[in-house]
XYZ file of C-alpha atoms in Angstrom:
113
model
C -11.242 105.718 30.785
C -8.246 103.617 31.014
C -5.471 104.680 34.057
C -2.414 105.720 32.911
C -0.084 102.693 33.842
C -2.371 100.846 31.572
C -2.137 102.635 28.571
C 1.599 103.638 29.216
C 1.564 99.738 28.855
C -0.215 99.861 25.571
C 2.322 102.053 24.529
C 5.193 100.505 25.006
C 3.842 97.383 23.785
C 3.128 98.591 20.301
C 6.632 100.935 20.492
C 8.150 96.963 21.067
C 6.032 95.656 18.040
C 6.724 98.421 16.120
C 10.669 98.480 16.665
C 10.493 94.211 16.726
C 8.581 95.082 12.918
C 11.169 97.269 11.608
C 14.134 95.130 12.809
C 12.958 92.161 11.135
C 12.108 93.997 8.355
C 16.175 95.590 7.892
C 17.188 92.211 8.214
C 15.083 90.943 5.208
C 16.425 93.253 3.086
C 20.073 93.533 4.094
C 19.462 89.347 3.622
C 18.434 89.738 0.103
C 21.339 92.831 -0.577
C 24.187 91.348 0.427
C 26.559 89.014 -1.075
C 27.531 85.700 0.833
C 29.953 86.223 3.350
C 30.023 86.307 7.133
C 26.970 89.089 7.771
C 24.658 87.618 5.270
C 25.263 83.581 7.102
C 24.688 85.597 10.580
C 21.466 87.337 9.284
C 20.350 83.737 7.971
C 20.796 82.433 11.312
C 18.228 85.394 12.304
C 16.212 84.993 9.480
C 16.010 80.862 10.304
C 14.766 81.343 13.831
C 12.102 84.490 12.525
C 10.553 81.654 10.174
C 11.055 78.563 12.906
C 8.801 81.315 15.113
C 6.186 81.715 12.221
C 6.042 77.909 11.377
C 5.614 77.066 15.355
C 2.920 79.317 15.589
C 0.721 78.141 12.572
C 0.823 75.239 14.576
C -2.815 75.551 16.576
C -1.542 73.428 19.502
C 1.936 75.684 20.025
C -0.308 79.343 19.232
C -2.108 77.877 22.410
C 0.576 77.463 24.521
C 2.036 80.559 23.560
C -0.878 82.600 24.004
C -1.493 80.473 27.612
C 2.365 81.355 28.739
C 2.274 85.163 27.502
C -1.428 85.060 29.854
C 0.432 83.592 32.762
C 3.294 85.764 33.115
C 0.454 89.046 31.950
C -1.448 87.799 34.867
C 1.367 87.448 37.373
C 2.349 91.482 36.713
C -1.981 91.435 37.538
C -2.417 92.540 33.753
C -5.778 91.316 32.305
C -5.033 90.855 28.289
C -7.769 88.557 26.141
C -6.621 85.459 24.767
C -7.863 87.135 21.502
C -6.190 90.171 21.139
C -2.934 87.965 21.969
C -3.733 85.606 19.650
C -4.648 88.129 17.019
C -1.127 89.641 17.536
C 0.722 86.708 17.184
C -1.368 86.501 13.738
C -0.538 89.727 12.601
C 3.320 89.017 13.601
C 2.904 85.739 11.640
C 1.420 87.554 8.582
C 4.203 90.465 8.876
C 7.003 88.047 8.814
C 5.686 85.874 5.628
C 5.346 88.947 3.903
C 8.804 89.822 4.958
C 9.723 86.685 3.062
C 7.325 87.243 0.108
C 8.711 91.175 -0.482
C 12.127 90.392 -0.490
C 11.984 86.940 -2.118
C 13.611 85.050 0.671
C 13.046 81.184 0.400
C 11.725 79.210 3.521
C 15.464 78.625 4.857
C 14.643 75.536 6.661
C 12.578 73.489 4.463
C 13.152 70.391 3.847
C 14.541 69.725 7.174
């Protein structure tokens, strides 16, 4: 059976990915809504560092370092997390932001750069 403090953990963790999800997801949308003006260029600058995250971690070399620095500071707190199910979050973030993009037909804001 898992203690408590452990799967209060859990809990919060997926409550954070869950909130993090729906967030992201508002923005998106209020992205695609809204005409240009001040709110729409502030959600873009959101929206830009959301895809700069995805892009980073399709990289295999960055998803490693990631996954190695959210391990270290896990392991500091004495919190034992595989580098798999880490890894396989950070995918399903990944996949959950491109088809953020895809649904509400927002282009890749920083290509070509």
């Amino acid at each position: 059976m898992i203690p408590t403090n452990e799967l209060q953990i859990v809990y919060v963790a997926v409550g954070i990915l869950l909130a993090a999800n729906v967030l992201a997801m508002g923005f998106f949308v209020m992205f695609a809504k809204l005409r240009d003006g001040r709110l729409k260029e502030s959600i873009r600058s959101i929206i830009f560092e959301m895809d700069k995250f995805a892009d980073n971690m399709e990289n295999a070399e960055k998803r490693r370092i990631a996954i190695q620095q959210i391990n270290d500071v896990l392991g500091w707190r004495r919190i034992l997390v595989p580098g798999a199910l880490i890894g396989w979050i950070i995918d399903a973030e990944l996949a959950a932001i491109r088809k953020m993009q895809k649904t509400t037909n927002t282009p890749n804001l920083h290509e070509g750069e």
